[in-house]
Coordinates of C-alpha atoms in Angstrom, one line a residue:
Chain A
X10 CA 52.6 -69.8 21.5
X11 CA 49.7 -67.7 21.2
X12 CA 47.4 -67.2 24.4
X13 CA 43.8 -66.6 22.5
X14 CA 42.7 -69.3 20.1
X15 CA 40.8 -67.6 17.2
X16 CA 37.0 -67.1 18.0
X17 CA 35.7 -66.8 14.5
X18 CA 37.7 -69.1 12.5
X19 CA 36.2 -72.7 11.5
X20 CA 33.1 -71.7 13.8
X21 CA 29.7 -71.6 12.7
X22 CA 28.4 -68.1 13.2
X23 CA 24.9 -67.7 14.3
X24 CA 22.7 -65.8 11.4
X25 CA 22.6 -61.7 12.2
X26 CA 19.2 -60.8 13.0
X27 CA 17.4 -63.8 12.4
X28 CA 16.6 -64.5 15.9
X29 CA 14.0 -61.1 16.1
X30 CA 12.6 -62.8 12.3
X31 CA 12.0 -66.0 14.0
X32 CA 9.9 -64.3 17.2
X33 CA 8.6 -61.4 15.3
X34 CA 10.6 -59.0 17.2
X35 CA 12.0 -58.1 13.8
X36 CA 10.5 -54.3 12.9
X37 CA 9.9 -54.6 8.9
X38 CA 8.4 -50.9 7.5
X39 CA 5.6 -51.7 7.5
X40 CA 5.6 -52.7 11.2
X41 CA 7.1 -49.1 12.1
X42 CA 4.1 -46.6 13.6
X43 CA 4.9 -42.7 14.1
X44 CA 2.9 -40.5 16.3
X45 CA 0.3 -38.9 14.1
X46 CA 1.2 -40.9 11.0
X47 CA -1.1 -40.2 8.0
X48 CA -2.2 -43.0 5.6
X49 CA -1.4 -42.8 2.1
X50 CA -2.7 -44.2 -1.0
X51 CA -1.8 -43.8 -4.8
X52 CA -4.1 -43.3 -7.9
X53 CA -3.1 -45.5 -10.9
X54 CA -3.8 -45.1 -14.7
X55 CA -6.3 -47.6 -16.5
X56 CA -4.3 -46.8 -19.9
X57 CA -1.1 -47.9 -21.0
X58 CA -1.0 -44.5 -22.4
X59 CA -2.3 -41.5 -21.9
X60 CA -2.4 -37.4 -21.9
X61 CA -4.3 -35.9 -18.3
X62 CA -6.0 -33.3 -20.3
X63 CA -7.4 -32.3 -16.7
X64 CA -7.7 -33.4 -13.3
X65 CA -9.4 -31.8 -10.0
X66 CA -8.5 -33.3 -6.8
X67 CA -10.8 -30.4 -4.8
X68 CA -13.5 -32.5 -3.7
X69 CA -11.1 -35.2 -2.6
X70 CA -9.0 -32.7 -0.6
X71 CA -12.4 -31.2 1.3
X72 CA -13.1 -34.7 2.6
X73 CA -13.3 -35.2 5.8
X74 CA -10.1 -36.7 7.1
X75 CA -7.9 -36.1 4.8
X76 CA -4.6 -34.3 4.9
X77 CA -3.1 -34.0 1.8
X78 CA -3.0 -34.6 -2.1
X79 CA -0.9 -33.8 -4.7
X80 CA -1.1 -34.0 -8.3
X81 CA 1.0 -33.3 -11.9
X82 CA -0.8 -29.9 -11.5
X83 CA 0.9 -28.8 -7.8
X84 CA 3.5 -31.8 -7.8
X85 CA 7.4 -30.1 -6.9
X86 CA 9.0 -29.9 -10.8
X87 CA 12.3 -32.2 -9.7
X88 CA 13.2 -35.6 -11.1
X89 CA 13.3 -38.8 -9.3
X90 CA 15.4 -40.0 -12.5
X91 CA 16.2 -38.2 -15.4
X92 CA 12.8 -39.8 -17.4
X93 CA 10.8 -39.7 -14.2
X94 CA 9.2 -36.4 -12.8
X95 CA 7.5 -36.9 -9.4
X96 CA 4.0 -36.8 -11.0
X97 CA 3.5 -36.4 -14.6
X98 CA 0.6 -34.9 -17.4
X99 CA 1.5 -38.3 -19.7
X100 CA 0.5 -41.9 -17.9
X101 CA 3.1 -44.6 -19.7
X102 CA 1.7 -47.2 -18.1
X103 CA -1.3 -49.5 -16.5
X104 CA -1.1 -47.9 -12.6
X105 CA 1.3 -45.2 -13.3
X106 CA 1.1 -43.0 -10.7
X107 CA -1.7 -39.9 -11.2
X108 CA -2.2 -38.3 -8.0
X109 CA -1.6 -39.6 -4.2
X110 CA -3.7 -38.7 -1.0
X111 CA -2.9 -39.0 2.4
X112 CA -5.3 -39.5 4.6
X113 CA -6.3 -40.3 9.1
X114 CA -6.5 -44.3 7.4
X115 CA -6.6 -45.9 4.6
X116 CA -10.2 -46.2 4.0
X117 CA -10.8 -42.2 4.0
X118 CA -7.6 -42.0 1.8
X119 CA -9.2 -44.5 -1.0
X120 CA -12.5 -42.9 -0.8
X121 CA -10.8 -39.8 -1.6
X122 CA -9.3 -41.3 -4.8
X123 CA -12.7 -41.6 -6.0
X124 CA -13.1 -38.1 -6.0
X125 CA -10.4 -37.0 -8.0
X126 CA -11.6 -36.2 -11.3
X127 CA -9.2 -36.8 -14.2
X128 CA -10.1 -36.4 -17.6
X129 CA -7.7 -38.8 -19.9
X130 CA -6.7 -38.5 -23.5
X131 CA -5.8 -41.9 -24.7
X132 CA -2.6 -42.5 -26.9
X133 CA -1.2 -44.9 -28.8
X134 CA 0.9 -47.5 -27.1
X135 CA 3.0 -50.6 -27.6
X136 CA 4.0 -53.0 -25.4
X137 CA 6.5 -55.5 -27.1
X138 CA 10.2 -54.1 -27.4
X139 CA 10.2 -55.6 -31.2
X140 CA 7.8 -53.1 -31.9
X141 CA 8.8 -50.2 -30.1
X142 CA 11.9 -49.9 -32.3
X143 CA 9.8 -49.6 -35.4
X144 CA 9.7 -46.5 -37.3
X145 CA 6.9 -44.8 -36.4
X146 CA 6.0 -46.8 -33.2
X147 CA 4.9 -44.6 -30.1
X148 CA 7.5 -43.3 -28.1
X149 CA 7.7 -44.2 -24.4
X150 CA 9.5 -40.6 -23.8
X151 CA 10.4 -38.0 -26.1
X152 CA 13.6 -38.7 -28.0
X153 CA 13.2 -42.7 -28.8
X154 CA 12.4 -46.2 -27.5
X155 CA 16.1 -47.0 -27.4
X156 CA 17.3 -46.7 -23.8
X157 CA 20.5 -44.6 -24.2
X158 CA 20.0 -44.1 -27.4
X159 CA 22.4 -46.9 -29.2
X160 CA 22.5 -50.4 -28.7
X161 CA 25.4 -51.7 -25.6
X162 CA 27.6 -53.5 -27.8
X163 CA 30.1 -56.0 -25.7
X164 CA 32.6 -58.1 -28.1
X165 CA 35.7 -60.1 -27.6
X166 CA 38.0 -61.5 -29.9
X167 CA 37.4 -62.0 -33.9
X168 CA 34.1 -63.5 -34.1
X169 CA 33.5 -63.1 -37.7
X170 CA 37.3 -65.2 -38.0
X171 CA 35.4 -67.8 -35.8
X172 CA 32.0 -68.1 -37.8
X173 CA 35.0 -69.0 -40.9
X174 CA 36.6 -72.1 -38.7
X175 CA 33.1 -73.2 -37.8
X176 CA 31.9 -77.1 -39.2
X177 CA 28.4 -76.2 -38.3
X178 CA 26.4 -72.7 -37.3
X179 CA 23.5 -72.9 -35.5
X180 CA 20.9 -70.2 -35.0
X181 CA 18.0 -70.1 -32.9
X182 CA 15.3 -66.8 -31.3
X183 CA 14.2 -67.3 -27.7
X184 CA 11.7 -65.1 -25.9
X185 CA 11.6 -65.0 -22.1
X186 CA 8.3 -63.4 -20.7
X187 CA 8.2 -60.4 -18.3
X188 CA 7.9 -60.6 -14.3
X189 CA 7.6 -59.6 -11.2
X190 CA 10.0 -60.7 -8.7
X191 CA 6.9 -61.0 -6.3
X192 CA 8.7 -60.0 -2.7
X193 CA 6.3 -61.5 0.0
X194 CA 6.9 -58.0 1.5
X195 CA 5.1 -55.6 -0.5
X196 CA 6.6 -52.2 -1.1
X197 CA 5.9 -49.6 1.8
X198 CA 7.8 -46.0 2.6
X199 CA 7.2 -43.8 5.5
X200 CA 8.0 -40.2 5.3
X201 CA 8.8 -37.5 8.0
X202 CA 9.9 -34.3 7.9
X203 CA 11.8 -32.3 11.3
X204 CA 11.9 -28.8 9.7
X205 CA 14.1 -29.1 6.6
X206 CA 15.0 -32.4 7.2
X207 CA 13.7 -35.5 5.9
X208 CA 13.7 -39.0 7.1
X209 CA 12.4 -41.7 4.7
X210 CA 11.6 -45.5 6.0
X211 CA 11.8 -47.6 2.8
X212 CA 12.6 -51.2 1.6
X213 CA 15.8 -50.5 -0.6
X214 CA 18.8 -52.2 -1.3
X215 CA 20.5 -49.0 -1.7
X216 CA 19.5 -46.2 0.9
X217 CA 22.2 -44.0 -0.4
X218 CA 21.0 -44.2 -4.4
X219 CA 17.3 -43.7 -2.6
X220 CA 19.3 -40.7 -0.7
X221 CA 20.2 -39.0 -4.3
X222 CA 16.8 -39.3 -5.8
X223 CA 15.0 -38.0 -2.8
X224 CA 17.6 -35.3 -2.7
X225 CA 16.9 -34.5 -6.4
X226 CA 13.1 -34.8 -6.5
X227 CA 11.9 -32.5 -3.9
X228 CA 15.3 -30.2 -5.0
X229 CA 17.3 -30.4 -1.4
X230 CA 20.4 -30.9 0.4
X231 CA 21.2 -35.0 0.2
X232 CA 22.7 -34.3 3.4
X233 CA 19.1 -33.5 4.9
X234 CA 17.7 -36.5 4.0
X235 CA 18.3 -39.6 5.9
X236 CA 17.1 -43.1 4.2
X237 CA 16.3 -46.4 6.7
X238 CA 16.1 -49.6 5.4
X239 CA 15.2 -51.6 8.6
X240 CA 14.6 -55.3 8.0
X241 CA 13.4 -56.1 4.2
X242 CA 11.3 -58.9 3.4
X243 CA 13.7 -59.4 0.1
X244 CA 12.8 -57.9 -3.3
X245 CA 15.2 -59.5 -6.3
X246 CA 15.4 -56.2 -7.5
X247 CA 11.4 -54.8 -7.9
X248 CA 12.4 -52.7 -4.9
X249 CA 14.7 -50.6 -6.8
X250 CA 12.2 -47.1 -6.9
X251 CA 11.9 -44.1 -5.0
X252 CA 8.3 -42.7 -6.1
X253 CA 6.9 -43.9 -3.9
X254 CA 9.0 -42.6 -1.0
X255 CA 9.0 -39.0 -2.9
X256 CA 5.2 -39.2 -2.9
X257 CA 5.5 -40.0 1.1
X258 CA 7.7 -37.2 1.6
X259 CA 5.7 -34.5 -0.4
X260 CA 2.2 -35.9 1.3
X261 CA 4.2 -35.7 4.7
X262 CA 5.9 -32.2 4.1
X263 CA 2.2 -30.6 3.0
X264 CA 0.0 -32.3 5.6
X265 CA 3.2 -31.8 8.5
X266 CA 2.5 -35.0 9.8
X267 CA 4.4 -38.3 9.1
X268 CA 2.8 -40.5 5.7
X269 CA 2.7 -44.2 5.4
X270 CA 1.9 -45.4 2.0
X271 CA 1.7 -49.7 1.9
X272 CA 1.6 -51.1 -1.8
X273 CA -1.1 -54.1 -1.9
X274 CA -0.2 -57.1 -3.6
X275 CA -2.7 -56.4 -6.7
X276 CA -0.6 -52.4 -7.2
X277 CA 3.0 -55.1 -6.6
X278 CA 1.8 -56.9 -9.6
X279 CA 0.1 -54.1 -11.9
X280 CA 2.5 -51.1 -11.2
X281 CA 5.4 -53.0 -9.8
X282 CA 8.9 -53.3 -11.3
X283 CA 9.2 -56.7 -13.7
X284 CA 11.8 -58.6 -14.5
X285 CA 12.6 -57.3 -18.5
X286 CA 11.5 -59.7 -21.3
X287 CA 13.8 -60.5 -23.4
X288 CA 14.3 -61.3 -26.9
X289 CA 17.4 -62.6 -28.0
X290 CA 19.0 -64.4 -31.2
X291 CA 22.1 -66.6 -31.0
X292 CA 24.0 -67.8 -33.3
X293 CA 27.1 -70.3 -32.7
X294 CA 29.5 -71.6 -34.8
X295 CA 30.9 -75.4 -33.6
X296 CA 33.2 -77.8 -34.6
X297 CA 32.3 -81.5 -35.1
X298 CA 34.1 -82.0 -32.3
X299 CA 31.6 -79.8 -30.1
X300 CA 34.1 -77.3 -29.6
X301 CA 32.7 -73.6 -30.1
X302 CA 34.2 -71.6 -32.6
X303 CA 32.3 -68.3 -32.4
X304 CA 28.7 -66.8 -30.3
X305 CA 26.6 -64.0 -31.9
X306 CA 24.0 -62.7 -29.6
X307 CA 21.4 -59.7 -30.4
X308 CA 19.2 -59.5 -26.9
X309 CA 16.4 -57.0 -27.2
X310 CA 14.9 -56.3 -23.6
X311 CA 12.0 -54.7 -22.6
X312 CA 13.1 -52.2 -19.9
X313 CA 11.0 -50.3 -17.4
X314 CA 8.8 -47.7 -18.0
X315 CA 11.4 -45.3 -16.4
X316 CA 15.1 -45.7 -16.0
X317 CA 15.2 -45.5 -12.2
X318 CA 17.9 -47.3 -12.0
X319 CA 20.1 -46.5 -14.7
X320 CA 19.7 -47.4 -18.3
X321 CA 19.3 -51.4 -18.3
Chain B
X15 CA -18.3 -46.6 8.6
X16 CA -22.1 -45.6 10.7
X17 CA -22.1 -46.8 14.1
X18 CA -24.2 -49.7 14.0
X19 CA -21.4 -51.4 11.5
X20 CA -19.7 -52.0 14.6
X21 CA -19.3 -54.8 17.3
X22 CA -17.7 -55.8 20.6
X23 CA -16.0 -58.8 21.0
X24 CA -13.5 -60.6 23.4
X25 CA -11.1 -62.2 21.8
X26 CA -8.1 -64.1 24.0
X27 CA -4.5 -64.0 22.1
X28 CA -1.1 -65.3 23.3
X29 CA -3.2 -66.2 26.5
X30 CA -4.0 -62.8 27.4
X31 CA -8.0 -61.6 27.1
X32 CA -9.0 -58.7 25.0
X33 CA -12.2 -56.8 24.7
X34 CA -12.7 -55.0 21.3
X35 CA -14.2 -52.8 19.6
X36 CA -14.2 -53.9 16.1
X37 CA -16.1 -53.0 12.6
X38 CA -17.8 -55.2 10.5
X39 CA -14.8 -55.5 7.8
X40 CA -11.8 -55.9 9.7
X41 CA -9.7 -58.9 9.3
X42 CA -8.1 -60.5 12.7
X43 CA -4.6 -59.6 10.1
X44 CA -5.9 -55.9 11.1
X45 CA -6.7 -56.9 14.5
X46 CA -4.0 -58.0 15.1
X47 CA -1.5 -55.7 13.6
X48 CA -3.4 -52.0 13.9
X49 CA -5.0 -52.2 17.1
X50 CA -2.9 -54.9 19.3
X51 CA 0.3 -53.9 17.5
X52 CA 1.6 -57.5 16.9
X53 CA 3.3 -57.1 14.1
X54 CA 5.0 -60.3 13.9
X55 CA 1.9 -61.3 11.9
X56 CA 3.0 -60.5 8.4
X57 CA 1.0 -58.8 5.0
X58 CA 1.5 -60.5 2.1
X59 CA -1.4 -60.7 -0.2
X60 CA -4.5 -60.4 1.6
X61 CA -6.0 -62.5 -0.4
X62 CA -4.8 -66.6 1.1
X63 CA -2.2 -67.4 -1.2
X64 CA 1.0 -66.4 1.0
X65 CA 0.8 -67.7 4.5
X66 CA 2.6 -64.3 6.0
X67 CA -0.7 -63.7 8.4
X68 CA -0.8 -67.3 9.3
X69 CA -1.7 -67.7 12.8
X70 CA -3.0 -70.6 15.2
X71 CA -7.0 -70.1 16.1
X72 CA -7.6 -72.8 18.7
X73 CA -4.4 -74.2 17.7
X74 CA -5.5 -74.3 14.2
X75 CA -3.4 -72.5 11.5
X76 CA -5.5 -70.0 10.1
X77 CA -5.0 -67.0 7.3
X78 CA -5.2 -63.8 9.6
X79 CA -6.4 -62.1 6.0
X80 CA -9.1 -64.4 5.5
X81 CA -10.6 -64.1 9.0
X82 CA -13.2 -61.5 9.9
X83 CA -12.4 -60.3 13.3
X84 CA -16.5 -61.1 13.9
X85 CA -16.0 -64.5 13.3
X86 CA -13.0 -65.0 15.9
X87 CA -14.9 -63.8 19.2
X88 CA -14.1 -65.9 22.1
X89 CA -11.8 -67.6 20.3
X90 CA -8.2 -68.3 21.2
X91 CA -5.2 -67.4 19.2
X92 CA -1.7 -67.9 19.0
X93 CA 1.1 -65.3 17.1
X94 CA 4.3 -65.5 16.4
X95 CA 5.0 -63.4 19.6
X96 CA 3.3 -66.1 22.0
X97 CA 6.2 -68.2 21.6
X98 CA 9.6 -67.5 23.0
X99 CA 11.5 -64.0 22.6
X100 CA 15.0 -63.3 21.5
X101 CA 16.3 -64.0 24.7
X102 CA 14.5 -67.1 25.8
X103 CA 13.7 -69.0 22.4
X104 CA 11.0 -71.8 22.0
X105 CA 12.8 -75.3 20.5
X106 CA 11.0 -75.0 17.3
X107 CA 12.5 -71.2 16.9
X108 CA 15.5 -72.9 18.2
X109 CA 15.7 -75.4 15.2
X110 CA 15.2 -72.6 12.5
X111 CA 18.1 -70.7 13.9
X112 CA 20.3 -73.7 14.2
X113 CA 19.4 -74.5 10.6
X114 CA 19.2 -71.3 9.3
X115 CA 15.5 -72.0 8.2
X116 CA 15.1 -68.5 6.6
X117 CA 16.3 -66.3 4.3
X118 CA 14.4 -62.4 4.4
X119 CA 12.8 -63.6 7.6
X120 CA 9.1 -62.4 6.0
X121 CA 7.8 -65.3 5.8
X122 CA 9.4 -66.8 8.8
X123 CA 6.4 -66.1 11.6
X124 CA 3.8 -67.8 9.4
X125 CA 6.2 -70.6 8.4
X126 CA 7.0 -71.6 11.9
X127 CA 3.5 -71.1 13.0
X128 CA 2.3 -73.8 10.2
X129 CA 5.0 -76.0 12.2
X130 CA 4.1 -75.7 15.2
X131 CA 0.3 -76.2 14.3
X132 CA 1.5 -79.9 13.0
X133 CA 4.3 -80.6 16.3
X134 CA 1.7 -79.8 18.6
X135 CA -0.8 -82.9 16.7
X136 CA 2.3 -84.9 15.4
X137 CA 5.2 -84.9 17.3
X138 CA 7.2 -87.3 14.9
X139 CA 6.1 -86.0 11.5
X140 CA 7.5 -87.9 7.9
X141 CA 9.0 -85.6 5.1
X142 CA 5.8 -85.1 3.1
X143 CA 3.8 -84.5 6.5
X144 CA 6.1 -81.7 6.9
X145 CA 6.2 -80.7 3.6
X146 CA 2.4 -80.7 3.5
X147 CA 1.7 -78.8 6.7
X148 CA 4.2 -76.0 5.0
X149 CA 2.1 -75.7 1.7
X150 CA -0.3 -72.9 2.6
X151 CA 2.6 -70.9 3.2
X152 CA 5.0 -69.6 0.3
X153 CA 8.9 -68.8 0.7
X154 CA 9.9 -66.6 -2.3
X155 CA 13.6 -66.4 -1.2
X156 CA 12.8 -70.3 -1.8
X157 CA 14.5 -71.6 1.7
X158 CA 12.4 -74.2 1.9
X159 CA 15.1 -77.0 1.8
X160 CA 15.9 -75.5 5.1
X161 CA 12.8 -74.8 6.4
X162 CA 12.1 -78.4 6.6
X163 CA 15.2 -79.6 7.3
X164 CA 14.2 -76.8 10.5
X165 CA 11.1 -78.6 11.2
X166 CA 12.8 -81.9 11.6
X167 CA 15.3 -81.1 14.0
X168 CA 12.8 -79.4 16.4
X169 CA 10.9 -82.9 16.1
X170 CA 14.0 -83.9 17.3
X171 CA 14.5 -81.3 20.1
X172 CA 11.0 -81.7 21.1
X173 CA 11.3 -85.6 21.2
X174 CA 14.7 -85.1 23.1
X175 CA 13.2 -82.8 25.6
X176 CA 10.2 -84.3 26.5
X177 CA 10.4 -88.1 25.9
X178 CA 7.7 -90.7 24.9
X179 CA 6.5 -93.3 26.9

């Protein structure tokens, strides 16, 4: 006979952490406060496309108060992804990131935004993904608006065989609107640097992917940068991005002191991650039975601006 | 921010008396969370459609993001830290552990807040009392079958604990 009973087995298990959620205990990012922690906050594009034919931060960076800016023009040249410098000269997007401040609070650092002079040259843009694969339309980035260049083909079986045994072949378009996942918890990333090493407080569902971008942004060891994901007030996949941490960590590493930059709800919905909208024609081939004989599906989807996460 | 934008006010919260030093714009939200560091009080929005900052002024459940810490002076308010702490629970916190009333746990504070606000005038709430006391306060995870499923056994702990006449 065995002396223990099992402990675990066909027992409920009390819910891991909840009990600090439930009393507030719980320490979410945006709860976490470092001696001399700097505020930061982000300047966004008005266009949906643009060139920054010029842009002078100087009088923002003499204001009293603040600590540090940096802009395309003194921005480190790594990559956060492959299509994604740190800062860039070409806006893609309505609140693309221009420049970031960081500031003693967050008032000084958005009065400082007002000071940075950028002088924009509009381009043309398009925002549907029918159109973007037109000849001629803009291009998002040099080199195409196809995402990896050729369409992801998955097949299985003979379908064309099946569309020959069908009774009946239905087709039919269906459009499903962009969105954002709209995490109670907006994005937030601290930034602090001990020397060489950095140590990044971020929502993320995947410290060691924000590890690697970090690593190859501001061009440095992985192993000297250390990613936290405390508690996360979910995200449903907008929380997938590391600019915002890299901006943190450059702010922190000119001004030496640790950065804070909090996302409000209105940059969450303008410059946030969306769901992709999707485009996609079916066709099936049935029996008169009901039984399907063959599906054809073309889905065009409207990625992000920037593959941060890979190329869907 | 000049000098004369700013005003002192005392301000009691979780039973304990504060004296401030506030300017003109603050929020209690910022009150709360920048200068008293209770940071149970969530930001969701700032702008009343989440429920995160919800706390209880004079037992009243209030958007922290919608109050000017001017207009709460001498007033009384309750966070999510004046009820019980890990290790000593209150019955309501209790009931949303039991019943695993939360998902992310960001919205949790403000949701169980809202609750307590209705306990404390209706000890024996129906379904859409419940459900009505909960609707200034969002749950994206959508856990809300559990979150009043929560509510109703702490009515039942509460009734359990400290019986009617």
């Amino acid at each position: 006979m065995p002396t223990n009973q099992p402990s675990i087995i066909g027992k409920s298990a009390p819910r891991l952490r909840l009990p600090e959620a439930l009393t507030g205990e719980a320490k979410f990012v945006a709860d976490i406060k470092l001696p001399g922690m700097l505020h930061g906050k982000i300047l966004r594009s008005p266009y949906a496309h643009a060139r920054i034919a010029a842009i002078d931060a100087g009088a923002a960076a003499r204001l009293p108060g603040v600590h540090a800016v940096v802009t395309p023009n003194d921005a480190p040249h790594g990559r956060v992804a492959p299509d994604m410098p740190i800062l860039d000269t070409e806006v893609r997007f309505v609140g693309d990131e221009v420049a970031a401040v960081a500031a003693d609070d967050e008032e000084t650092a958005q009065g400082a935004l007002g000071l940075i002079e950028v002088e924009y040259q509009p381009l043309p843009f398009v925002t549907d993904a029918r159109f973007a694969l037109e000849q001629g339309a803009p291009p998002v980035h040099a080199g195409g608006n196809l995402v990896g260049g050729k369409p992801l083909t998955l097949a299985r079986g003979d379908v064309d065989d099946g569309f020959a045994q069908a009774d009946r072949i239905f087709e039919e378009t269906f459009t499903t609107p962009a969105h954002s996942p709209a995490s109670l918890e907006p994005r937030v990333a601290i930034a602090t640097w001990e020397a060489d090493r950095l140590t990044v407080w971020k929502v993320s569902r995947g410290v060691h992917m924000d590890q690697r971008a970090l690593a190859m942004a501001l061009e440095i060891p992985s192993e000297t940068v250390r990613v936290i994901c405390p508690h996360m007030g979910a995200g449903y996949g907008g929380k997938d991005e590391t600019r915002l941490a890299v901006l943190a960590a450059v702010l922190a590493q000119r001004a030496r002191r640790p950065v804070k930059i909090e996302l409000t709800r209105e940059e969450e919905i303008v410059a946030g991650r969306t769901r992709h909208a999707t485009v996609t024609t079916v066709k099936v081939g049935v029996k008169n039975d009901g039984a399907i004989t063959a599906i054809h599906a073309t889905t065009i989807m409207l990625s992000p601006t920037y593959s941060t996460t890979g190329t869907l | 921010m000049t000098a004369s934008s700013k005003a002192t006010i005392t301000l009691t919260v979780n039973h304990q008396a504060h004296r401030l030093e506030v300017e003109h714009p603050w929020t209690l939200l910022h009150v709360l969370r920048d200068l008293l560091d209770l940071t149970g009080t969530k930001r969701g929005c700032d702008r009343a459609e989440c429920g995160a900052c919800t706390v209880l002024l004079d037992g009243v459940p209030v958007y922290a993001c919608q109050m000017l810490a001017l207009q709460v002076g001498g007033r009384a308010v309750v966070t999510i830290e004046g009820l019980g702490d890990v290790q000593h629970l209150d019955p309501l916190q209790q009931a949303f552990l039991d019943n695993d009333g939360a998902q992310c746990g960001y919205c949790t504070p403000g949701f169980v807040l809202s609750a307590k606000a209705l306990l404390d005038q209706n000890p024996d709430p129906t379904e859409l009392e419940i459900r009505r006391a909960l609707s200034g306060n969002l749950c994206r995870c959508n856990a809300y079958g559990r979150i009043i499923e929560s509510v109703k056994a702490a009515a039942q702990l509460l009734s359990e604990a400290q019986p009617r006449p």
